[in-house]
Each structure stands twice: as C-alpha cells, then as structure tokens.
Tab-separated table of C-alpha atoms and ligand atoms in Angstrom:
chain	number	residue	atom	x	y	z
A	148	ILE	CA	0.003	-0.011	0.023
A	149	GLU	CA	2.779	2.306	0.964
A	150	ALA	CA	4.235	2.049	-2.680
A	151	ALA	CA	0.868	2.593	-4.212
A	152	LEU	CA	0.222	5.718	-2.185
A	153	THR	CA	3.437	7.216	-3.332
A	154	ASP	CA	3.605	6.040	-6.924
A	155	GLY	CA	0.132	5.228	-8.004
A	156	PRO	CA	-1.408	6.826	-11.199
A	157	LEU	CA	-4.063	8.550	-8.990
A	158	LYS	CA	-1.659	10.124	-6.548
A	159	GLY	CA	-2.749	13.470	-5.570
A	160	ARG	CA	-6.257	12.898	-7.105
A	161	ARG	CA	-9.410	13.284	-4.835
A	162	ILE	CA	-12.346	11.088	-5.603
A	163	VAL	CA	-15.712	11.109	-3.918
A	164	ILE	CA	-17.585	7.861	-3.704
A	165	THR	CA	-21.271	7.129	-2.352
A	166	SER	CA	-22.009	3.635	-1.402
A	167	GLY	CA	-24.561	1.539	0.436
A	168	PRO	CA	-28.359	2.051	0.860
A	169	THR	CA	-30.023	5.096	2.460
A	170	HIS	CA	-32.491	4.626	5.313
A	171	GLU	CA	-35.561	7.044	5.460
A	172	PRO	CA	-37.151	7.077	8.931
A	173	ILE	CA	-40.925	6.614	9.177
A	174	ASP	CA	-40.959	6.918	12.923
A	175	PRO	CA	-38.255	6.281	15.611
A	176	VAL	CA	-38.228	2.457	14.855
A	177	ARG	CA	-39.132	2.069	11.288
A	178	TYR	CA	-37.607	3.092	7.903
A	179	ILE	CA	-37.742	2.746	4.141
A	180	ALA	CA	-34.655	1.363	2.573
A	181	ASN	CA	-33.192	0.130	-0.732
A	182	ARG	CA	-31.442	-3.182	-1.146
A	183	SER	CA	-27.639	-2.655	-1.036
A	184	SER	CA	-24.761	-4.416	0.614
A	185	GLY	CA	-22.288	-1.690	-0.243
A	186	ALA	CA	-19.984	-4.380	-1.525
A	187	GLN	CA	-19.280	-2.921	-4.991
A	188	GLY	CA	-18.818	0.700	-3.691
A	189	THR	CA	-16.343	-0.745	-1.072
A	190	ALA	CA	-14.509	-2.684	-3.786
A	191	ILE	CA	-14.137	0.407	-6.023
A	192	ALA	CA	-12.885	2.574	-3.027
A	193	ASN	CA	-10.296	-0.095	-2.193
A	194	ALA	CA	-9.220	-0.280	-5.901
A	195	LEU	CA	-8.982	3.501	-6.094
A	196	VAL	CA	-6.961	3.772	-2.949
A	197	ARG	CA	-4.627	1.222	-4.332
A	198	LEU	CA	-3.961	3.356	-7.345
A	199	GLY	CA	-3.075	6.141	-5.035
A	200	ALA	CA	-6.374	8.238	-4.845
A	201	GLU	CA	-7.347	10.249	-1.908
A	202	VAL	CA	-10.977	8.869	-1.384
A	203	VAL	CA	-13.834	10.317	0.439
A	204	PHE	CA	-16.292	7.454	1.050
A	205	VAL	CA	-19.879	8.640	1.750
A	206	SER	CA	-21.679	5.382	3.080
A	207	GLY	CA	-25.325	4.858	4.068
A	208	PRO	CA	-25.935	1.989	6.459
A	209	ALA	CA	-24.055	-0.808	4.534
A	210	SER	CA	-23.445	-4.404	5.680
A	211	ALA	CA	-20.149	-4.735	3.809
A	212	PRO	CA	-17.170	-3.658	5.818
A	213	PRO	CA	-16.060	-0.035	4.904
A	214	PRO	CA	-12.815	0.306	2.773
A	215	LEU	CA	-9.483	1.055	4.320
A	216	GLY	CA	-7.315	4.156	3.760
A	217	VAL	CA	-10.330	6.454	3.087
A	218	THR	CA	-11.995	9.406	4.749
A	219	LEU	CA	-15.219	7.632	5.890
A	220	VAL	CA	-18.327	9.857	6.261
A	221	LYS	CA	-21.314	7.897	7.545
A	222	VAL	CA	-24.792	8.996	6.711
A	223	GLU	CA	-28.328	7.691	7.104
A	224	THR	CA	-30.611	9.407	4.842
A	225	ALA	CA	-30.371	10.549	1.028
A	226	GLN	CA	-30.569	14.326	2.206
A	227	GLN	CA	-27.669	13.763	4.452
A	228	MET	CA	-25.749	11.849	1.700
A	229	HIS	CA	-26.540	14.760	-0.647
A	230	ASP	CA	-25.122	17.195	1.889
A	231	ALA	CA	-21.998	15.225	2.687
A	232	VAL	CA	-21.166	14.891	-0.985
A	233	MET	CA	-21.572	18.690	-1.533
A	234	GLN	CA	-19.254	19.301	1.503
A	235	ALA	CA	-16.636	16.843	0.172
A	236	LEU	CA	-16.288	18.732	-3.298
A	237	PRO	CA	-14.234	19.930	-5.113
A	238	ALA	CA	-13.047	16.516	-6.433
A	239	ASP	CA	-11.393	15.257	-9.564
A	240	ALA	CA	-14.015	12.522	-9.875
A	241	ALA	CA	-17.087	11.295	-8.297
A	242	VAL	CA	-18.571	7.735	-8.397
A	243	PHE	CA	-22.100	7.226	-7.254
A	244	ALA	CA	-22.468	3.586	-6.255
A	245	ALA	CA	-24.995	4.194	-3.514
A	246	ALA	CA	-28.634	2.710	-3.668
A	247	VAL	CA	-30.359	6.031	-2.701
A	248	ALA	CA	-33.994	5.709	-1.731
A	249	ASP	CA	-35.815	7.678	-4.234
A	250	TRP	CA	-38.735	8.842	-1.642
A	251	ARG	CA	-38.724	9.594	2.015
A	252	ALA	CA	-41.856	9.762	4.202
A	253	ALA	CA	-43.368	13.237	3.731
A	254	SER	CA	-43.660	13.708	7.481
A	255	GLN	CA	-41.890	11.609	10.158
A	256	SER	CA	-43.675	10.670	13.435
A	257	ALA	CA	-41.754	11.586	16.583
A	258	GLN	CA	-43.535	8.780	18.291
A	259	LYS	CA	-43.708	5.223	17.367
A	260	ILE	CA	-46.912	4.781	15.162
A	261	LYS	CA	-49.328	2.418	17.037
A	262	LYS	CA	-51.654	-0.174	15.771
A	263	THR	CA	-55.228	1.141	16.240
A	264	ARG	CA	-58.753	-0.249	15.956
A	265	GLU	CA	-59.545	2.644	13.427
A	266	GLY	CA	-57.533	1.065	10.678
A	267	LEU	CA	-54.229	1.188	8.749
A	268	PRO	CA	-51.890	3.971	8.689
A	269	THR	CA	-51.290	5.743	5.351
A	270	LEU	CA	-47.752	6.844	4.208
A	271	SER	CA	-47.148	9.818	1.878
A	272	PHE	CA	-44.032	10.177	0.121
A	273	ALA	CA	-41.657	13.244	-0.841
A	274	GLU	CA	-38.947	12.880	-3.438
A	275	ASN	CA	-35.366	12.905	-2.348
A	276	PRO	CA	-32.662	14.973	-4.125
A	277	ASP	CA	-30.996	13.209	-6.889
A	278	ILE	CA	-27.289	13.480	-5.838
A	279	LEU	CA	-25.881	12.170	-9.197
A	280	ALA	CA	-27.894	14.611	-11.252
A	281	ALA	CA	-26.995	17.623	-8.878
A	282	VAL	CA	-23.257	16.963	-9.034
A	283	SER	CA	-23.576	16.299	-12.849
A	284	GLN	CA	-25.188	19.510	-13.514
A	285	LEU	CA	-23.109	21.759	-11.363
A	286	THR	CA	-22.009	24.685	-13.365
A	287	GLU	CA	-19.176	25.581	-10.857
A	288	GLY	CA	-16.902	22.859	-9.277
A	289	ARG	CA	-18.250	19.931	-11.294
A	290	PRO	CA	-15.805	17.079	-11.043
A	291	GLY	CA	-14.094	16.295	-14.166
A	292	LEU	CA	-15.364	12.844	-14.374
A	293	VAL	CA	-18.858	11.894	-12.967
A	294	VAL	CA	-19.810	8.121	-12.852
A	295	GLY	CA	-23.254	6.698	-12.001
A	296	PHE	CA	-24.648	3.225	-11.748
A	297	ALA	CA	-27.862	2.002	-13.181
A	298	ALA	CA	-29.338	-1.078	-11.790
A	299	GLU	CA	-32.131	-2.234	-13.968
A	300	THR	CA	-34.362	-5.237	-14.311
A	301	ASP	CA	-35.256	-4.861	-18.057
A	302	ASN	CA	-34.164	-3.147	-21.328
A	303	VAL	CA	-30.934	-2.467	-19.460
A	304	ILE	CA	-28.791	-0.662	-22.112
A	305	GLU	CA	-31.802	1.399	-23.249
A	306	HIS	CA	-32.726	2.598	-19.729
A	307	ALA	CA	-29.195	3.137	-18.830
A	308	THR	CA	-28.368	5.299	-21.814
A	309	ALA	CA	-31.470	7.360	-21.262
A	310	LYS	CA	-30.452	7.897	-17.675
A	311	ARG	CA	-26.948	8.932	-18.500
A	312	ALA	CA	-28.472	11.698	-20.780
A	313	ARG	CA	-31.000	12.625	-18.294
A	314	LYS	CA	-28.741	12.987	-15.406
A	315	GLY	CA	-25.891	14.615	-17.412
A	316	CYS	CA	-23.063	12.316	-15.987
A	317	ASP	CA	-19.953	11.048	-18.103
A	318	TRP	CA	-20.261	7.404	-17.556
A	319	ILE	CA	-23.072	4.968	-16.344
A	320	VAL	CA	-22.062	1.589	-15.169
A	321	ALA	CA	-25.210	-0.449	-15.959
A	322	ASN	CA	-26.099	-3.909	-14.654
A	323	ASP	CA	-28.924	-6.226	-15.048
A	324	VAL	CA	-30.237	-7.003	-11.442
A	325	SER	CA	-33.142	-9.024	-12.503
A	326	PRO	CA	-33.649	-11.898	-9.906
A	327	ALA	CA	-32.621	-14.670	-12.415
A	328	THR	CA	-29.129	-13.096	-12.732
A	329	GLY	CA	-28.414	-13.647	-9.021
A	330	ILE	CA	-26.331	-10.508	-8.911
A	331	MET	CA	-28.141	-8.715	-6.189
A	332	GLY	CA	-26.523	-9.741	-2.841
A	333	GLY	CA	-23.943	-12.042	-4.874
A	334	THR	CA	-20.095	-11.616	-5.158
A	335	GLU	CA	-20.274	-11.211	-8.944
A	336	ASN	CA	-21.333	-8.621	-11.181
A	337	ALA	CA	-22.011	-8.259	-15.112
A	338	VAL	CA	-21.911	-4.704	-16.220
A	339	THR	CA	-21.965	-2.493	-19.285
A	340	LEU	CA	-19.936	0.754	-19.256
A	341	ILE	CA	-21.955	3.404	-21.024
A	342	SER	CA	-19.995	6.580	-22.100
A	343	ALA	CA	-20.077	9.119	-24.850
A	344	ASP	CA	-18.450	6.432	-27.049
A	345	GLY	CA	-21.316	3.922	-26.616
A	346	ALA	CA	-21.823	0.741	-24.668
A	347	GLU	CA	-19.081	-1.686	-23.728
A	348	ASP	CA	-19.997	-4.988	-22.205
A	349	TRP	CA	-17.710	-6.485	-19.639
A	350	PRO	CA	-17.825	-10.206	-18.975
A	351	ARG	CA	-19.359	-11.380	-15.736
A	352	MET	CA	-16.655	-11.299	-13.078
A	353	GLY	CA	-16.208	-10.812	-9.225
A	354	LYS	CA	-17.184	-7.498	-7.836
A	355	ASP	CA	-13.546	-6.995	-6.946
A	356	LEU	CA	-12.425	-7.427	-10.491
A	357	VAL	CA	-15.091	-4.992	-11.782
A	358	ALA	CA	-13.827	-2.495	-9.312
A	359	ASP	CA	-10.196	-2.905	-10.380
A	360	ARG	CA	-11.197	-2.480	-14.064
A	361	LEU	CA	-13.254	0.548	-13.210
A	362	ALA	CA	-10.585	2.127	-11.235
A	363	GLU	CA	-8.016	1.552	-14.105
A	364	ARG	CA	-10.482	3.241	-16.453
A	365	ILE	CA	-10.795	6.240	-14.096
A	366	ALA	CA	-7.022	6.446	-13.870
A	367	ASP	CA	-6.746	6.432	-17.543
A	368	ALA	CA	-9.426	9.127	-18.044
A	369	LEU	CA	-7.874	11.497	-15.335
A	370	THR	CA	-4.430	11.038	-16.689
A	371	GLY	CA	-5.572	11.588	-20.167
A	372	LYS	CA	-4.820	8.103	-21.376
A	373	ASP	CA	-8.552	7.477	-22.351
B	425	CTP	N1	-28.769	8.482	-7.386
B	425	CTP	C1	-28.432	9.405	-6.588
B	425	CTP	N2	-29.346	10.009	-5.999
B	425	CTP	C2	-30.724	9.676	-6.049
B	425	CTP	C3	-30.884	8.657	-6.829
B	425	CTP	C4	-30.124	7.925	-7.624
B	425	CTP	O1	-27.317	9.994	-6.525
B	425	CTP	N3	-31.628	10.286	-5.219
B	425	CTP	C5	-27.747	7.806	-8.205
B	425	CTP	C6	-27.380	6.354	-7.868
B	425	CTP	O2	-26.328	6.249	-7.026
B	425	CTP	C7	-26.821	5.804	-9.177
B	425	CTP	C8	-27.762	6.569	-10.289
B	425	CTP	O3	-28.218	7.894	-9.629
B	425	CTP	O4	-25.576	6.080	-9.483
B	425	CTP	C9	-29.023	5.907	-10.863
B	425	CTP	O5	-29.786	5.484	-9.827
B	425	CTP	P1	-31.088	4.859	-10.250
B	425	CTP	O6	-31.956	4.485	-8.939
B	425	CTP	O7	-30.846	3.682	-11.176
B	425	CTP	O8	-31.827	5.984	-11.020
B	425	CTP	P2	-33.175	6.921	-10.829
B	425	CTP	O9	-33.004	8.261	-11.576
B	425	CTP	O10	-33.472	6.882	-9.290
B	425	CTP	O11	-34.334	5.986	-11.624
B	425	CTP	P3	-35.089	4.901	-11.205
B	425	CTP	O12	-36.473	5.390	-11.543
B	425	CTP	O13	-34.792	3.690	-12.409
B	425	CTP	O14	-34.928	4.482	-9.906
B	426	CA	CA1	-33.820	5.228	-8.007
C-alpha cells in the first residue's frame, strides 16, 4: 500500500464515492430502505486507494465492511448523503455507487406509530434529492469525471443510456439485477460501461475485478490516457 500511495497513477487525485443504501425514517423504529450491501462501492474505493487516490467514502448503513485508507463519512438518509457529497467537493472524480432511496416519508412521526382499531396508517412520500444529477449539472466545481450506476431489471442498455443523458453524467455503469441473474447480494457482477463512445459489455466477473477495471479506467481518464 505504501508504494501505491506514493507512486500510483491517481496520486494527488481526490475522488468522492457514495455507497450503500439510505434509510429514510418513518418513525423512531421504522424506515424505508433500498437493497444494497455496499460491496461494489467498497471494492471500488479499495481499488482507487490502491492506485493512490485520496478517497472520500460517503456511506449509508451498509453491511459490507468499509474500505481502508479512506475518509469515511457515515450517513443515514439521502438528504444527509447529498449534503455530505456537496461538502466533500471539489474533487477530480465522483462515483455514485449508492442505492439511494428515491422517496422519503413526507413527514416523520416523533412517536412510534401504534396499531389502532381505526384501521391502517397511510404513508405519503416526498422525493429525495438526486445527488448524481445535482453533481453532474453543477455549473461551478463539477468534478471532471462523474460516474453513475444504473441497476435495471429490463431493457438495461436502453434505460441506462437514457439515464446517462437525463442526469448529465459522463459514464453509467449499468447492470442487470433481475432476480434470475443472482447478482443482487452476490459476489459477481456483469456490467456494461456506457459513455459518450457507446456501450461496452464487460464479462461477468467478481465485484472486486469489476472494481479494479473501473478504477483503471478512471485513472486512464484522469491522466489523459483515455
Ligand atoms: N442516485 C443518486 N441520488 C438519487 C437517486 C439515484 O445519486 N436520489 C444515483 C445512484 O447512486 C446511481 C444513479 O443515480 O448512480 C442511478 O440510480 P437509479 O436509482 O438507477 O436512477 P433513478 O434516476 O433513481 O431512476 P429509477 O426510477 O430507475 O430508480
Ligand atoms: Ca432510483
């Protein structure tokens, strides 16, 4: 690690990564969440650190162990993740591997919601900030390379290509998370890298290898080799 930190191609580069799920409280004992172990985000952070990057790792409540050698910022909600990312800028690159909850409860109960004889509670939702879109569309202080993820269950390339355009990010790492692939919660991933140059399918491989390959590509892009 010593050698990587001093000699790596990403020496002196600052990279912000989001990872894990977010939890959106309903009341003091309940929350809405997305499924995410944080494993892919941790693997990407470790790979970037090995290439010498200074990494700020903004993580929701993930089950995967956090990466080593990063500045770890722990958050709970999407709003907190948004604020932490904005505070971590400027950066040379930003990688949005988090599974951010799209909605939060419109209002939180300060007390535990109790079962009553009157019937079922109703939840109303408010939309969370889109952190990837917000950073991609910054007019001042936008990272030079903004990478998003798109976990889709159908028409993966089409949805992910539209997502890239809508959000304004540079790359989208798309993957098929339909249950039949067994990718959600597993150790492997099969991704397609979507950039201005089109869609590039990567073979199915371990999440650590996906991370290594993505880190290499980020290093190439930041050092002008790509
Ligand atoms: N993302 C984010 N903030 C959000 C939602 C998503 O930063 N509030 C990021 C994710 O980390 C990911 C990318 O945006 O890198 C795409 O997330 P995804 O959930 O696939 O996109 P959405 O725009 O939320 O679309 P969908 O309706 O498919 O959920
Ligand atoms: Ca979403």
